[in-house]
Coordinates of C-alpha atoms in Angstrom, one line a residue:
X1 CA -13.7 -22.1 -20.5
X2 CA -15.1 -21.7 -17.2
X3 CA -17.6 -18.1 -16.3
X4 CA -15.2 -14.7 -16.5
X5 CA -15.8 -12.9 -13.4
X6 CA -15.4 -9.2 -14.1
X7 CA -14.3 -6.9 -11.6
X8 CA -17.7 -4.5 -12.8
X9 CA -20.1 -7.5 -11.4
X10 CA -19.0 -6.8 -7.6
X11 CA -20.6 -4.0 -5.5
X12 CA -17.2 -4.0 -3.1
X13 CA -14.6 -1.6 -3.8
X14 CA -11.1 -3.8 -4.1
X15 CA -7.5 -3.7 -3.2
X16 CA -5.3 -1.5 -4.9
X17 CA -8.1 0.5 -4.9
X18 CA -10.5 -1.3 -5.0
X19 CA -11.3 -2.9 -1.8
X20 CA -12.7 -0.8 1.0
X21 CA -10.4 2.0 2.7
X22 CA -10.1 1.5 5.9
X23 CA -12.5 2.4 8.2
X24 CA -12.4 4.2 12.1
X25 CA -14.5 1.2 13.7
X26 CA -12.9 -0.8 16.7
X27 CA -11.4 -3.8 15.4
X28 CA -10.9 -7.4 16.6
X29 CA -8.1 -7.9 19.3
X30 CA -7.5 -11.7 19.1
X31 CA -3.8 -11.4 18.1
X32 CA -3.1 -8.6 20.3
X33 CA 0.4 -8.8 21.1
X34 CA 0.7 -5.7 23.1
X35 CA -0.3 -2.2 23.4
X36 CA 0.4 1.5 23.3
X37 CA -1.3 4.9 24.5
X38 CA -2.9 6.5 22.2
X39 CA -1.8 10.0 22.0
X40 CA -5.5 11.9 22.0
X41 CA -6.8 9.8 24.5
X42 CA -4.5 8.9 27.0
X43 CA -6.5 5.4 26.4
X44 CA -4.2 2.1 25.6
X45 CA -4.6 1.0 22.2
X46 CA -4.2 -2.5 21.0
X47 CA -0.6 -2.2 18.6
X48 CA -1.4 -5.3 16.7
X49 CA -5.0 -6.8 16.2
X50 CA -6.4 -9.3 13.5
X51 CA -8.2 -7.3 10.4
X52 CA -9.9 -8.0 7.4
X53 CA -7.1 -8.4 5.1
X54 CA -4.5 -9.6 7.9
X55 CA -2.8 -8.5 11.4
X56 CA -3.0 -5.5 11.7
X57 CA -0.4 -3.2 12.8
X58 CA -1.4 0.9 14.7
X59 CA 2.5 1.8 14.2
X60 CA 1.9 1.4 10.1
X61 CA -2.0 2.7 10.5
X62 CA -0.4 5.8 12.4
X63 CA 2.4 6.1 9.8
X64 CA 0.1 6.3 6.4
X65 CA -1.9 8.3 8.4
X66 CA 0.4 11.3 7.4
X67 CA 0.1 13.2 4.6
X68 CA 1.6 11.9 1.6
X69 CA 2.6 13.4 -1.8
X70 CA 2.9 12.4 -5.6
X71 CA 6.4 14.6 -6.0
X72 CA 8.3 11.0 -5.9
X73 CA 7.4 10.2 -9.0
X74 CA 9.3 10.9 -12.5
X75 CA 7.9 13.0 -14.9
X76 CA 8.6 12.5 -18.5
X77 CA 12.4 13.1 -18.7
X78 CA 13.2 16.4 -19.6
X79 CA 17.3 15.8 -20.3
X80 CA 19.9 18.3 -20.6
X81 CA 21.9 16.0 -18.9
X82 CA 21.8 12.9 -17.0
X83 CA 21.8 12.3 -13.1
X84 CA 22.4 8.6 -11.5
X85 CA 23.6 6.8 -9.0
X86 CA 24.4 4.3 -5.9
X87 CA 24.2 3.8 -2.4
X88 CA 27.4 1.7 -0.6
X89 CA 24.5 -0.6 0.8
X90 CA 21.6 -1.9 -0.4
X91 CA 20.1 -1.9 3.2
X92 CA 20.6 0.3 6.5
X93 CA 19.7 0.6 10.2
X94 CA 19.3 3.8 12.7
X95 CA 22.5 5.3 13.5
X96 CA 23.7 4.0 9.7
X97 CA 25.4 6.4 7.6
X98 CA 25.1 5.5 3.8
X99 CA 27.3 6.9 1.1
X100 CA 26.1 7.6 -2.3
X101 CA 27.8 7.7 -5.1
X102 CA 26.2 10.6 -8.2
X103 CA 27.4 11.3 -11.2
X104 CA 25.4 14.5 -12.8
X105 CA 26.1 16.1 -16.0
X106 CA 23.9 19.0 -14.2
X107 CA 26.0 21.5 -12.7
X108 CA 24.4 20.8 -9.2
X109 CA 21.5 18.4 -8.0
X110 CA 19.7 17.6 -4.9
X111 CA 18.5 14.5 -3.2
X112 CA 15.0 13.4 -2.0
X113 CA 13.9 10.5 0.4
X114 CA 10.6 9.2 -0.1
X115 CA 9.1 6.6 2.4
X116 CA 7.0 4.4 -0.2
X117 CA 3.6 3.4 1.2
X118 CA -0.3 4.5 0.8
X119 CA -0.3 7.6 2.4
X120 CA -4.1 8.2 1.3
X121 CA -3.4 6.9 -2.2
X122 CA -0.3 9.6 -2.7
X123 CA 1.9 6.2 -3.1
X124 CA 4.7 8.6 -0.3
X125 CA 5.8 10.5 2.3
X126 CA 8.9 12.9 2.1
X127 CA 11.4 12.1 5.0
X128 CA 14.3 14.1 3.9
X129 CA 16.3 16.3 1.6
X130 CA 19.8 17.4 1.0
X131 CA 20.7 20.8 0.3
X132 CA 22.6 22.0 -3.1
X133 CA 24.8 19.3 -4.0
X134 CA 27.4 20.0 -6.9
X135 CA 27.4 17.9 -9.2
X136 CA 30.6 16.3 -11.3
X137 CA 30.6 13.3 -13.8
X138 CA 32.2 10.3 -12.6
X139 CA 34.7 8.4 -14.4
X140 CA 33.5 5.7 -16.7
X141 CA 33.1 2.3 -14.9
X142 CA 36.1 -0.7 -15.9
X143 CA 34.7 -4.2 -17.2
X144 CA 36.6 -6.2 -15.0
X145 CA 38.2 -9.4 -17.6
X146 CA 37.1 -13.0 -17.6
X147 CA 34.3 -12.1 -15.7
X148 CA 32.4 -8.9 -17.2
X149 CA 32.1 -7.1 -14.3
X150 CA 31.1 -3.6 -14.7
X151 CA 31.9 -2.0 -11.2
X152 CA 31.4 2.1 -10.6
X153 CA 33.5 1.9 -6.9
X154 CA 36.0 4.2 -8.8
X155 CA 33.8 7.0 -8.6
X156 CA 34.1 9.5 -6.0
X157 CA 32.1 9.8 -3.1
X158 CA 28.9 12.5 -3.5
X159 CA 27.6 13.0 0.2
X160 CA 26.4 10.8 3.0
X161 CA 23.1 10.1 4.7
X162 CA 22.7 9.8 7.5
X163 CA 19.6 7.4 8.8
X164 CA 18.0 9.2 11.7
X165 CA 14.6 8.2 13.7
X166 CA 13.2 10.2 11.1
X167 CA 13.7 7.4 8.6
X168 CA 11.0 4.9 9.6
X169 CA 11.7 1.2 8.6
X170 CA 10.6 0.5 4.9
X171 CA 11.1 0.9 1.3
X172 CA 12.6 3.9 0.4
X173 CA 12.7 5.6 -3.2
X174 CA 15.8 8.4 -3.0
X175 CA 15.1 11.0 -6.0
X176 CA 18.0 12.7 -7.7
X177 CA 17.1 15.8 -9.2
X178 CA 19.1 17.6 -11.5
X179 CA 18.9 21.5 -11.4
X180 CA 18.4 20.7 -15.4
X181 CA 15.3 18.8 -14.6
X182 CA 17.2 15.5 -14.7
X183 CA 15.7 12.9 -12.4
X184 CA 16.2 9.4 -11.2
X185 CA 16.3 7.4 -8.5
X186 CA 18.2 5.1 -5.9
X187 CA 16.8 2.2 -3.7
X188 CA 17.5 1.6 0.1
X189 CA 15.8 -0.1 2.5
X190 CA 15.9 0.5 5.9
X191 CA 15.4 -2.3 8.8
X192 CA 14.6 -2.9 12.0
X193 CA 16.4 -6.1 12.6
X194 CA 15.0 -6.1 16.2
X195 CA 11.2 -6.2 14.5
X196 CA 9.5 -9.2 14.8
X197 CA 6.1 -8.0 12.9
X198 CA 3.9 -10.7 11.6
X199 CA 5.0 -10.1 7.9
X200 CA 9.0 -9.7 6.6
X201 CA 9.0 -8.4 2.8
X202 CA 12.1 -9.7 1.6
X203 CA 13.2 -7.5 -1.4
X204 CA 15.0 -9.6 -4.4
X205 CA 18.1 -7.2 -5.0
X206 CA 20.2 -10.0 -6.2
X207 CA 17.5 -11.1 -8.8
X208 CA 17.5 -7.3 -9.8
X209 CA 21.1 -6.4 -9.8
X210 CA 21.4 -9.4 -11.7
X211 CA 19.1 -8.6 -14.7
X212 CA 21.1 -4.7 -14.1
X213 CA 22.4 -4.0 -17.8
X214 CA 24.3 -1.0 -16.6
X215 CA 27.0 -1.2 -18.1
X216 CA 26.4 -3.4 -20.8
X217 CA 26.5 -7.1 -19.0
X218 CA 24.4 -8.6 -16.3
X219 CA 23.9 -12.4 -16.0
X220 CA 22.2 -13.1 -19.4
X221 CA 23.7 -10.8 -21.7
X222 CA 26.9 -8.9 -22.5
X223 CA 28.9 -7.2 -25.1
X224 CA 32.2 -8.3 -26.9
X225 CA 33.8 -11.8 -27.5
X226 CA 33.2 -14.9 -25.7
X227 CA 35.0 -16.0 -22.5
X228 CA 35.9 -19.4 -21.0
X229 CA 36.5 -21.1 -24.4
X230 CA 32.7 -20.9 -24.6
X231 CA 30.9 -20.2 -28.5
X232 CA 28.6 -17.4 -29.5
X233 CA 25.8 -19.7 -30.0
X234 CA 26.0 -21.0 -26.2
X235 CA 23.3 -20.5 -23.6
X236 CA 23.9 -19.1 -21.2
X237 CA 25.2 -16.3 -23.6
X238 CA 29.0 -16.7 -23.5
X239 CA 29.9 -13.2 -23.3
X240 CA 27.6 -12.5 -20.3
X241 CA 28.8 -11.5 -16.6
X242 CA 29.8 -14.2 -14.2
X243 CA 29.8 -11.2 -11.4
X244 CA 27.6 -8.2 -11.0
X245 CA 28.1 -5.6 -8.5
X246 CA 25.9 -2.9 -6.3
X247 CA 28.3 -0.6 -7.3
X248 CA 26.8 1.0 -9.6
X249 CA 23.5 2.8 -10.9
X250 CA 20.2 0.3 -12.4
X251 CA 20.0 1.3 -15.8
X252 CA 16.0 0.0 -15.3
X253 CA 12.9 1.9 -13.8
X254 CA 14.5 5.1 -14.0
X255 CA 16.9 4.1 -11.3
X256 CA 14.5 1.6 -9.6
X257 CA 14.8 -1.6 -11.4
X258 CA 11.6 -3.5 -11.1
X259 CA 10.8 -2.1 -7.7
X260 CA 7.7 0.2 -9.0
X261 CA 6.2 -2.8 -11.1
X262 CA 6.8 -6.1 -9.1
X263 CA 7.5 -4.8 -5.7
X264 CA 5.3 -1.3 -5.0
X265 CA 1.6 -2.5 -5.1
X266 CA 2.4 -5.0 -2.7
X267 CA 3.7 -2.7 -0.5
X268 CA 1.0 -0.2 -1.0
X269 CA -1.6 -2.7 -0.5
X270 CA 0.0 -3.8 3.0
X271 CA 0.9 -0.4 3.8
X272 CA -3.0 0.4 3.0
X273 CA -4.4 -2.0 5.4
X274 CA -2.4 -1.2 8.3
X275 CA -0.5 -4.7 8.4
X276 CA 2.1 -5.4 10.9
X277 CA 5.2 -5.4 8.1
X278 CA 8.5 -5.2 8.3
X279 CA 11.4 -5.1 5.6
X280 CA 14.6 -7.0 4.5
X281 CA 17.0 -7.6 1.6
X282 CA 17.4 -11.2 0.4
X283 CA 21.2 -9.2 0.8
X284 CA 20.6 -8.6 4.5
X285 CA 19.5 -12.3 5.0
X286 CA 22.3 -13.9 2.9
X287 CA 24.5 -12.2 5.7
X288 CA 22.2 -12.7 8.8
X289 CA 19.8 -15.9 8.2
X290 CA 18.4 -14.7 12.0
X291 CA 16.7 -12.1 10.6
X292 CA 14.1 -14.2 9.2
X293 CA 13.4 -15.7 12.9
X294 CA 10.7 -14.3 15.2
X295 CA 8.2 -13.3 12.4
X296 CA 5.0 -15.4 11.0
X297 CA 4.9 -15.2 7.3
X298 CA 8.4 -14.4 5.5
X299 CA 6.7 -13.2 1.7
X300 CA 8.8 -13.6 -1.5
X301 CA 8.2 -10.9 -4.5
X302 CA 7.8 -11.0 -8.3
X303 CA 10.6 -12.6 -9.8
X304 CA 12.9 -13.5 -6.7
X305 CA 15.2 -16.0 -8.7
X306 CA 18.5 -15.4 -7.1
X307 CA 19.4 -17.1 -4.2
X308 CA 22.4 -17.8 -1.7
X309 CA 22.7 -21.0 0.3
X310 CA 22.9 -18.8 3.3
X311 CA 19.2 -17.4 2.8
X312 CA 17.6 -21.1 1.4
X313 CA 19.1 -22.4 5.1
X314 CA 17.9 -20.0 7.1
X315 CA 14.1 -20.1 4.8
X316 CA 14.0 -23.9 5.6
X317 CA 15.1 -23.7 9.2
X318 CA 12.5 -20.8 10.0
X319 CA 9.9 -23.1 8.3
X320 CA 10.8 -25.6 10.4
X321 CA 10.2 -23.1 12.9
X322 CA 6.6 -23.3 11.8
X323 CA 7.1 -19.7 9.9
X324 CA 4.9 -19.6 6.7
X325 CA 6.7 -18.6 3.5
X326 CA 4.4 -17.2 0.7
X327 CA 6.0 -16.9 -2.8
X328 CA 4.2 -14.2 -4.5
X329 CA 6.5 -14.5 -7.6
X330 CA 7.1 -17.2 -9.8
X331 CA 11.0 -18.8 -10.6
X332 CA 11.7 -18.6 -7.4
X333 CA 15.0 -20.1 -6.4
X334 CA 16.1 -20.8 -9.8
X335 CA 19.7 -18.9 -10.2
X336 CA 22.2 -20.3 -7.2
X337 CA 24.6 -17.3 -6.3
X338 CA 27.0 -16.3 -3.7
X339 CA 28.2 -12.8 -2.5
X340 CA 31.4 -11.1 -1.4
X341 CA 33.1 -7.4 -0.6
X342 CA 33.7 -4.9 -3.0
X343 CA 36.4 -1.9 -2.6
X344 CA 33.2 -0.1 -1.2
X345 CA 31.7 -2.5 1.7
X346 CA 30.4 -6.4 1.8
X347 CA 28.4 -8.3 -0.1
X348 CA 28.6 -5.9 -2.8
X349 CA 29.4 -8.4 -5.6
X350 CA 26.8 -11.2 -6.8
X351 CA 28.8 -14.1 -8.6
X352 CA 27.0 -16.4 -10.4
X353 CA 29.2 -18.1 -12.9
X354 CA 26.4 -20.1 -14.5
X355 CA 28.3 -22.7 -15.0
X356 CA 30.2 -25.0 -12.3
X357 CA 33.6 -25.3 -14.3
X358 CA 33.8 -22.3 -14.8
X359 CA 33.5 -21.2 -11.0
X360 CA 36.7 -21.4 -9.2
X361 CA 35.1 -23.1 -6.0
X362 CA 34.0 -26.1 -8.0
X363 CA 35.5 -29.3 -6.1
X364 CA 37.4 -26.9 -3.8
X365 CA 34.7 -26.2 -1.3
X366 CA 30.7 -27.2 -0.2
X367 CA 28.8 -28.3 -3.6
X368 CA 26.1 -25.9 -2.1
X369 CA 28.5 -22.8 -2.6
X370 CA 29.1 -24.0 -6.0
X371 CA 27.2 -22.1 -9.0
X372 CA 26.2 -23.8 -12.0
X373 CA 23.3 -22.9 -14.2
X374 CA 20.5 -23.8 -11.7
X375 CA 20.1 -24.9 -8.0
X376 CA 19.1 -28.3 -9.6
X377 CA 22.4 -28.6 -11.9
X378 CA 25.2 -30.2 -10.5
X379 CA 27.4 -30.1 -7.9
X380 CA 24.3 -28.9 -5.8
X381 CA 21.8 -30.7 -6.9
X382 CA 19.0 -29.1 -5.3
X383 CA 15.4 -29.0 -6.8
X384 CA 13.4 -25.8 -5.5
X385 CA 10.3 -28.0 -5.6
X386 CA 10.9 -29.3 -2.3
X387 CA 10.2 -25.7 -0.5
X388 CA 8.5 -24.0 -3.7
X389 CA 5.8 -26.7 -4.2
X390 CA 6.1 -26.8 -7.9
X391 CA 8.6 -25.5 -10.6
X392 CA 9.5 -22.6 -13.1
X393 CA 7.9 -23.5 -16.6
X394 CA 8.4 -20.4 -18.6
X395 CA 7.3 -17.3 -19.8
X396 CA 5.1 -15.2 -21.6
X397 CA 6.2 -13.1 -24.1
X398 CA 6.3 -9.0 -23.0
X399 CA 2.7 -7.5 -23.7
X400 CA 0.8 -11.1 -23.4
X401 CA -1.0 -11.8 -19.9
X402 CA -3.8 -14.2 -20.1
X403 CA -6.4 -15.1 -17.3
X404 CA -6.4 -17.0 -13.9
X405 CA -8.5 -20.2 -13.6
X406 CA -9.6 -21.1 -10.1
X407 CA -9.4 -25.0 -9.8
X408 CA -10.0 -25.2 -6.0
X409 CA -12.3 -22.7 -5.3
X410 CA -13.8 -24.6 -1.8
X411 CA -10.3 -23.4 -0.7
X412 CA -10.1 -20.6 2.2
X413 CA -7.9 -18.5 0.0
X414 CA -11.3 -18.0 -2.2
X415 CA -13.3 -17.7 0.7
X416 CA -16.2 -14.4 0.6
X417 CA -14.7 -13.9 -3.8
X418 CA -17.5 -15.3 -5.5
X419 CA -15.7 -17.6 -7.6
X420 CA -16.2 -21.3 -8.5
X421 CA -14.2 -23.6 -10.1
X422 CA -13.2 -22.7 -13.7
X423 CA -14.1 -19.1 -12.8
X424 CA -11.8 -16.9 -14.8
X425 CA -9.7 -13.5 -13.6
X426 CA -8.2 -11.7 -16.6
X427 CA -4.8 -10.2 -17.4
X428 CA -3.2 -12.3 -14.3
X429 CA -1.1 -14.6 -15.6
X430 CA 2.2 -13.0 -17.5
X431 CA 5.8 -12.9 -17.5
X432 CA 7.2 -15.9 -15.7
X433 CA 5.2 -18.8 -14.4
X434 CA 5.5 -21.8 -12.3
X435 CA 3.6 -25.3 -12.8
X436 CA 3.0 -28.8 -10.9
X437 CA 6.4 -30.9 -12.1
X438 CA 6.2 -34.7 -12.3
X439 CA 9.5 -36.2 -11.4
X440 CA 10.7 -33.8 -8.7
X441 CA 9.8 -34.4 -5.0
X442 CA 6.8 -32.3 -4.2
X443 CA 4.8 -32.1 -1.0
X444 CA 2.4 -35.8 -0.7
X445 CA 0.0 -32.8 0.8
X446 CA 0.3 -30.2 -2.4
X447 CA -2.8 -28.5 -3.0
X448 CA -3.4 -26.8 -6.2
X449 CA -5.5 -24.0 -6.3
X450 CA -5.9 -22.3 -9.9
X451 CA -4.8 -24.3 -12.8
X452 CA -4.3 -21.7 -15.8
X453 CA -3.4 -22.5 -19.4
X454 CA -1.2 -20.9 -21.3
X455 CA -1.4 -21.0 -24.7
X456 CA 2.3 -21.7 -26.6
X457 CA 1.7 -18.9 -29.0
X458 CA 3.4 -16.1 -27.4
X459 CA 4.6 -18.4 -24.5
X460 CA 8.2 -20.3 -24.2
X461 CA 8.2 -23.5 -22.4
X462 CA 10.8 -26.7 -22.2
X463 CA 8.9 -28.0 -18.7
X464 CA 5.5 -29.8 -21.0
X465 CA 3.1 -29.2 -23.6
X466 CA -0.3 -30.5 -24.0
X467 CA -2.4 -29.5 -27.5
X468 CA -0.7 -26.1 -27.7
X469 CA -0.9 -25.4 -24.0
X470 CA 1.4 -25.4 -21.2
X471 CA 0.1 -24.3 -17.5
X472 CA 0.7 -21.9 -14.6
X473 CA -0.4 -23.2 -11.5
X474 CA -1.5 -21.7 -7.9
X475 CA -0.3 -23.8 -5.3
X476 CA -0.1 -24.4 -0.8
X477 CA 0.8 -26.9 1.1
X478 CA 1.1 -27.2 4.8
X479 CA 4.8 -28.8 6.3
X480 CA 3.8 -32.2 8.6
X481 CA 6.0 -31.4 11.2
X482 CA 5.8 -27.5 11.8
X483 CA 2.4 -26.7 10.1
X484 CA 3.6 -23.9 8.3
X485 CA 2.0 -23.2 5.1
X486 CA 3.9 -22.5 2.1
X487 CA 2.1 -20.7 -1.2
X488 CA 3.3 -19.9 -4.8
X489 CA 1.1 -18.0 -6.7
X490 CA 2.4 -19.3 -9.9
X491 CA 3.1 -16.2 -11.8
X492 CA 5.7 -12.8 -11.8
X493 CA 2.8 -10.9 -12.5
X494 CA 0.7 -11.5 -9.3
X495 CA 2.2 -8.7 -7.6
X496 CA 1.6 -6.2 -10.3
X497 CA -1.9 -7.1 -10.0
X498 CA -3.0 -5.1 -7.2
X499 CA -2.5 -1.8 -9.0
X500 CA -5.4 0.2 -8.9
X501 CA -7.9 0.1 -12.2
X502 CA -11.1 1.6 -12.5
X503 CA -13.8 -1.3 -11.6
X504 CA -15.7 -0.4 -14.8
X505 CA -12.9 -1.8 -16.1
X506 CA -14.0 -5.3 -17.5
X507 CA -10.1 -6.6 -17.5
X508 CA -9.4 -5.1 -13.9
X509 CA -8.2 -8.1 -11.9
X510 CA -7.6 -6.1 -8.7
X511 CA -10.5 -6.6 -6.6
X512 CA -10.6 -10.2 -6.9
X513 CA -6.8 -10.6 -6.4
X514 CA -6.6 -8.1 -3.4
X515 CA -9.1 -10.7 -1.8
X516 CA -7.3 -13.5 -2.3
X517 CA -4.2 -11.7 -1.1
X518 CA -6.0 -10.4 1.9
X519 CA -7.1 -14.0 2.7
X520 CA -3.8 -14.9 2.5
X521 CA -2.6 -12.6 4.6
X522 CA -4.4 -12.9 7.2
X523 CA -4.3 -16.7 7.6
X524 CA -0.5 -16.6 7.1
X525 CA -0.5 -13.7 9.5
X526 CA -2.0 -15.9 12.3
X527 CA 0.8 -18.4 12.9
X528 CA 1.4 -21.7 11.4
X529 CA -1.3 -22.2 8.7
X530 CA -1.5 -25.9 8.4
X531 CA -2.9 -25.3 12.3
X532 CA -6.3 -24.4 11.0
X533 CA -6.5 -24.7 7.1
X534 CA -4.0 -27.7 6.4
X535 CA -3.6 -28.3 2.9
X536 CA -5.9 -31.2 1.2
X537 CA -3.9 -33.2 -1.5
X538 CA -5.2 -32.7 -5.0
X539 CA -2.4 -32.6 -7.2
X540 CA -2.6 -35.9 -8.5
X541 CA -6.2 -35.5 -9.5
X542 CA -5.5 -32.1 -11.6
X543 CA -5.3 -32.9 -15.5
X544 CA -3.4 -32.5 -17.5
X545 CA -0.6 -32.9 -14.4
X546 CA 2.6 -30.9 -15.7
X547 CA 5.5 -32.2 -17.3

């Protein structure tokens, strides 16, 4: 079906890896949006300037300019012991101090700050360390009743951090290290809520802390007896948590939850290129909708599910603002949430009762506030095709990824790839994946770009079937009124596909896929995208059409 493009047929090196490093040549100025002296010359430098792969920041060329290192990373555990832990935020500013919460089984342990970036490939640069820390181990952390909340704010307090200048706005990966060898880490990202850079990565901590089995119970899954009259054979699992809290460690990634799989080789591939990013929480936004103003493409990662009312608002008015939103994830806006303070700080706790009975707001406050299973179950209401384009189908069983199948390819987003339509990228398509819904509103302007099958062995599906093959699709579309562009790449593993693999590699998708990001990027980059590339209506024609 289709020609399989391998990575191997392409001279270019690709992204990830694979596409070319970037070279000292002057570069376009045409979005110049101000300047700086550059400190060998005395000469202004533009500080933002359209590129290759987008706009094109010098603050994040300078940056991953400095020397990097691999020490972030975990070695095969060596236990004699255990070391994990928590910040009391899940995002900070300058000036912030940040508590963290260990517990070590190691008599003493330090702590390691690692910007995450390219830095030359190294994947880091080390900002900071703590001296000697002793270490103690905490009590064990109370399932709260009725609602199976596991919450560690009863542990004591290990040191604080202060966020100097020295902690550059990004990603950051803190490393515990046990003086046993015991190692793990903690997330924070730090902001710059004054930034208005042409790309905000907002991080999907509620999506993660929700799927956090620390414990024993996140949203799909607990221990024990059933709660709310419910039966052991009901879905959503009866025994699973109706609140989740920051307070406490990930028991996924080491420490990390999906951050190094879903969220990392995007930022390493921005980071890479120079472009003009800045980073949020969907946490952060849920509190501040603002912060989502002021900047030209607002990008969505991996599996960003969870969602407050707070953040969809303040996505759909900066859309309206003619901001372009790229979801680079599938199942996006599927699980309707809300947040409030722990003992420890606000908008600690996630609650997400699954259910609108069972949540105590139901017919006591706004529907939108209310959580039952899905934004589209009542009292809300809501279906996510209206701002995703299409809707969550399913997902592939762990282990099975199967290819990407262009069906647009005259589209820009293909444009200098080689590919035609029915051209095939392999190992693309996995986890979760969207499709092109019948029966839900959808953009009259929807453009499908890659139309992917999916075969039903090894793949889950109640969204359509058709002769033992459901789809993912790739989808844009471009808003009437505001031009802003809105894209869904149509699968969780998208992201994971810019990790670097060696181009002799015939399954290596990264080349091809670190184009299409890059074109991507830079359109979305530009300003409104329906300005220059407005979408051009195909859905209707694609076959077969979805469910």
């Amino acid at each position: 079906m289709g020609v399989l493009i391998a990575a191997v047929m392409f001279g270019l090196a690709g992204a990830g890896g694979s596409r070319p490093g970037r070279t000292k040549v002057a570069r376009p100025t045409d979005t110049t949006r101000g300047s700086e002296t550059h400190r060998a010359s005395g000469h202004p430098v533009a500080s933002t300037f359209l590129g290759r792969d987008g706009v094109e920041s010098q603050t994040i060329i300078t940056e991953n300019d400095k020397p990097g290192t691999e020490a972030w990373k975990i070695d095969p555990p060596q236990w004699s012991g255990n070391v994990q832990g928590f910040f009391d935020t899940t995002d900070a500013v300058a000036g912030q101090k940040v508590g963290a919460y260990v517990s070590s089984a190691a008599p003493s342990f330090r702590m390691i700050a690692y910007r995450m970036g390219w830095y030359g490939g190294a994947g880091a640069r080390q900002v900071w360390a703590s001296g000697t820390i002793r270490g103690q181990v905490q009590p064990a952390c109370p399932v709260t009743p009725g609602i199976n909340m596991v919450s560690c704010a009863n542990w004591t307090r290990s040191l604080t951090v202060k966020i100097t200048s020295a902690f550059v706005p990004g990603d950051y990966l803190f490393k515990l290290v046990g003086s046993g060898a015991q190692e793990s880490y903690i997330r924070l990202t730090v902001s710059d809520p004054s930034s208005h850079a042409a790309y905000l990565v907002v991080a999907p901590s509620m999506t993660e802390q929700g799927w956090n089995s620390y414990g024993g119970y996140d949203f799909y899954q607990g221990e024990g007896p059933c709660t709310f009259g419910t039966t052991p054979a009901s879905y959503p699992a009866c025994n699973r948590a109706r609140v989740v809290s920051f307070d406490r460690p990930y028991a996924e990634g080491d420490g990390s939850a999906e951050f190094l799989t879903e969220e990392l080789p995007l930022v390493e591939f921005m980071e890479r290129h120079g472009l003009d990013v800045s980073y949020t929480t969907d946490v952060a936004v849920s509190e501040d909708p603002g912060l989502l103003f002021g900047h030209r493409a607002i990008l969505s990662l991996a599996h960003d599910e969870t969602w407050t009312y707070q953040e969809l608002e303040g996505v759909r008015r900066a859309m309206a603002a003619g901001e372009n939103v790229a979801f680079l994830s599938a199942a996006a806006l599927v699980r309707h949430a809300r947040l409030q303070a722990s003992p420890l700080g606000p908008a600690r706790e996630v609650l997400d009762y699954r259910d609108a009975q069972e949540d105590p707001l139901d017919h006591k406050a706004n529907p939108m506030e209310v959580t039952g299973n899905t934004w589209l179950s009542p009292p809300t209401s809501y279906s996510a095709t209206s701002l995703v384009g299409e809707r969550y189908s399913g997902y592939l069983d762990p282990g099975i990824a199967v290819p990407f199948v262009v069906y647009d390819a005259s589209s820009w987003i293909f444009a200098g790839t080689g590919l035609r339509d029915g051209s095939q990228i392999p190992q693309v398509v996995a986890s979760d994946f969207d499709h092109v819904a019948s029966g839900y509103p959808m953009a009259s302007d929807l453009q499908v770009l890659g139309h992917s099958p999916v075969p039903l062995l090894g793949a889950f599906t109640s969204q359509g079937q058709w002769g033992g093959d459901t789809y993912s699709d790739m989808t844009y579309y471009t808003d009437p009124a505001s031009k802003a562009g809105v894209f869904d790449s149509g699968t969780v593993n998208w992201i994971s596909t810019l990790t670097e693999c060696p181009l002799t590699q015939a399954s290596c998708p990264s080349r091809l896929t670190g184009e299409i990001t890059g074109n991507l990027l830079r359109l979305f980059g530009q300003g409104p995208a329906g300005r220059s590339e407005p979408s051009v209506a195909n859905s209707r024609a694609v076959t077969p059409r979805g469910s």
